[in-house]
Short mmCIF file of C-alpha atoms in Angstrom, two decimals:
data_model
loop_
_atom_site.label_atom_id
_atom_site.label_comp_id
_atom_site.label_asym_id
_atom_site.label_seq_id
_atom_site.Cartn_x
_atom_site.Cartn_y
_atom_site.Cartn_z
CA UNK A 686 -11.35 -69.45 1.05
CA UNK A 687 -11.96 -71.72 4.03
CA UNK A 688 -15.11 -73.79 3.61
CA UNK A 689 -17.41 -75.78 5.87
CA UNK A 690 -15.81 -78.96 4.50
CA UNK A 691 -12.39 -77.67 5.60
CA UNK A 692 -13.38 -77.24 9.24
CA UNK A 693 -16.00 -79.97 9.73
CA UNK A 694 -15.54 -83.25 11.54
CA UNK A 695 -16.07 -85.78 8.72
CA UNK A 696 -17.94 -89.03 8.99
CA UNK A 697 -21.01 -87.88 10.90
CA UNK A 698 -23.80 -90.42 11.04
CA UNK A 699 -27.58 -90.11 11.01
CA UNK A 700 -29.96 -91.70 13.42
CA UNK A 701 -33.44 -92.46 12.12
CA UNK A 702 -36.31 -90.55 13.68
CA UNK A 703 -37.92 -93.91 14.51
CA UNK A 704 -34.97 -95.03 16.68
CA UNK A 705 -35.35 -94.81 20.45
CA UNK A 706 -33.41 -92.47 22.71
CA UNK A 707 -31.55 -95.32 24.39
CA UNK A 708 -30.26 -96.34 20.94
CA UNK A 709 -29.25 -92.71 20.30
CA UNK A 710 -27.35 -92.61 23.60
CA UNK A 711 -25.56 -95.87 22.73
CA UNK A 712 -24.63 -94.51 19.30
CA UNK A 713 -23.36 -91.25 20.82
CA UNK A 714 -21.22 -93.23 23.24
CA UNK A 715 -19.81 -95.44 20.48
CA UNK A 716 -19.03 -92.44 18.26
CA UNK A 717 -17.87 -90.26 21.18
CA UNK A 718 -20.19 -87.40 20.19
CA UNK A 719 -22.81 -85.35 22.02
CA UNK A 720 -25.26 -84.91 19.14
CA UNK A 721 -26.67 -86.81 16.20
CA UNK A 722 -28.51 -85.54 13.14
CA UNK A 723 -31.95 -87.13 12.92
CA UNK A 724 -33.18 -88.32 9.52
CA UNK A 725 -36.58 -89.14 8.13
CA UNK A 726 -37.27 -92.27 6.05
CA UNK A 727 -35.77 -90.55 2.97
CA UNK A 728 -32.54 -89.67 4.83
CA UNK A 729 -33.42 -86.00 4.95
CA UNK A 730 -32.48 -83.96 7.99
CA UNK A 731 -35.46 -83.54 10.29
CA UNK A 732 -33.66 -82.50 13.48
CA UNK A 733 -30.76 -82.99 15.83
CA UNK A 734 -30.81 -84.89 19.10
CA UNK A 735 -28.28 -84.08 21.83
CA UNK A 736 -27.21 -85.86 24.97
CA UNK A 737 -28.75 -82.96 26.90
CA UNK A 738 -32.06 -83.45 25.07
CA UNK A 739 -32.12 -87.06 26.23
CA UNK A 740 -31.37 -86.16 29.85
CA UNK A 741 -33.60 -83.09 30.18
CA UNK A 742 -36.37 -84.00 27.76
CA UNK A 743 -36.77 -87.63 28.75
CA UNK A 744 -34.91 -88.97 31.78
CA UNK A 745 -35.46 -85.95 34.04
CA UNK A 746 -39.18 -86.19 33.29
CA UNK A 747 -39.28 -89.82 34.41
CA UNK A 748 -39.83 -91.15 30.90
CA UNK A 749 -38.32 -94.35 29.56
CA UNK A 750 -35.67 -93.68 26.84
CA UNK A 751 -36.40 -97.09 25.33
CA UNK A 752 -39.95 -95.95 24.56
CA UNK A 753 -39.37 -92.39 23.27
CA UNK A 754 -38.11 -91.92 19.71
CA UNK A 755 -35.62 -89.42 18.40
CA UNK A 756 -38.42 -87.98 16.26
CA UNK A 757 -40.51 -87.42 19.39
CA UNK A 758 -37.79 -85.24 20.91
CA UNK A 759 -36.20 -83.53 17.88
CA UNK A 760 -37.93 -80.16 17.59
CA UNK A 761 -37.66 -76.97 15.61
CA UNK A 762 -36.46 -76.29 12.11
CA UNK A 763 -33.26 -78.20 11.40
CA UNK A 764 -30.35 -76.02 10.35
CA UNK A 765 -27.52 -77.19 8.08
CA UNK A 766 -24.82 -75.79 5.82
CA UNK A 767 -23.55 -76.79 2.40
CA UNK A 768 -20.02 -78.26 2.38
CA UNK A 769 -18.85 -75.54 0.00
CA UNK A 770 -20.09 -72.63 2.13
CA UNK A 771 -17.52 -70.12 3.31
CA UNK A 772 -16.63 -70.17 7.02
CA UNK A 773 -18.27 -66.74 7.38
CA UNK A 774 -21.57 -68.35 6.32
CA UNK A 775 -21.02 -71.13 8.87
CA UNK A 776 -20.54 -68.54 11.61
CA UNK A 777 -23.57 -66.55 10.48
CA UNK A 778 -25.78 -69.65 10.53
CA UNK A 779 -24.59 -70.78 13.95
CA UNK A 780 -24.60 -67.32 15.52
CA UNK A 781 -27.93 -66.16 14.14
CA UNK A 782 -29.69 -69.33 15.32
CA UNK A 783 -27.61 -69.67 18.50
CA UNK A 784 -26.62 -73.24 17.75
CA UNK A 785 -23.49 -75.14 18.76
CA UNK A 786 -23.51 -77.93 16.19
CA UNK A 787 -24.20 -77.74 12.48
CA UNK A 788 -24.61 -80.64 10.03
CA UNK A 789 -22.70 -80.30 6.76
CA UNK A 790 -24.49 -81.50 3.63
CA UNK A 791 -23.06 -82.18 0.17
CA UNK A 792 -25.22 -83.38 -2.72
CA UNK A 793 -28.10 -83.96 -0.28
CA UNK A 794 -25.94 -86.30 1.83
CA UNK A 795 -24.60 -85.81 5.34
CA UNK A 796 -20.81 -85.52 5.13
CA UNK A 797 -19.88 -84.06 8.52
CA UNK A 798 -20.68 -81.91 11.52
CA UNK A 799 -19.24 -78.65 12.72
CA UNK A 800 -19.03 -78.21 16.48
CA UNK A 801 -17.58 -75.60 18.79
CA UNK A 802 -14.42 -77.70 19.01
CA UNK A 803 -14.03 -77.56 15.22
CA UNK A 804 -14.43 -73.78 15.30
CA UNK A 805 -11.85 -73.47 18.07
CA UNK A 806 -9.29 -75.36 15.97
CA UNK A 807 -9.78 -73.30 12.82
CA UNK A 808 -10.76 -69.75 13.75
CA UNK A 809 -8.93 -66.75 15.12
CA UNK A 810 -9.32 -65.76 18.76
CA UNK A 811 -11.44 -62.79 17.65
CA UNK A 812 -13.79 -64.96 15.63
CA UNK A 813 -14.16 -67.40 18.53
CA UNK A 814 -14.85 -64.57 20.98
CA UNK A 815 -17.55 -63.16 18.69
CA UNK A 816 -19.12 -66.60 18.29
CA UNK A 817 -19.22 -67.18 22.05
CA UNK A 818 -20.73 -63.76 22.68
CA UNK A 819 -23.47 -64.21 20.09
CA UNK A 820 -24.36 -67.82 20.94
CA UNK A 821 -24.11 -67.72 24.73
CA UNK A 822 -25.03 -64.14 25.66
CA UNK A 823 -28.39 -63.77 27.36
CA UNK A 824 -30.86 -61.82 25.31
#
């Protein structure tokens, strides 16, 4: 059985909801990632912030990214998957919620992230095609 832990990119890092968007952008650049899980004061997942969120939700609106926090922009119910979950559960979670990145949690701690690139490296062409159709198709 292939699990979330088998296909994830290990070593993902949180950014606190109180941190500003410019700090998030700097962290994304340093880590070479396009998204960061956002944590509350108890290091619980409270959202995800993406580079696109920063551009569209802040900069394009003329707002100052040094004054807007990650918590201000992170919206919706955060989705995650347990490290021991089967890859079919990973796909179901990502497809049903039309998401491209999924934090992986083990013992209430962030242990990694699964992105489209991770899926592409570990899934069959048929599984990838189904994922793309379900996540990107207009409804």
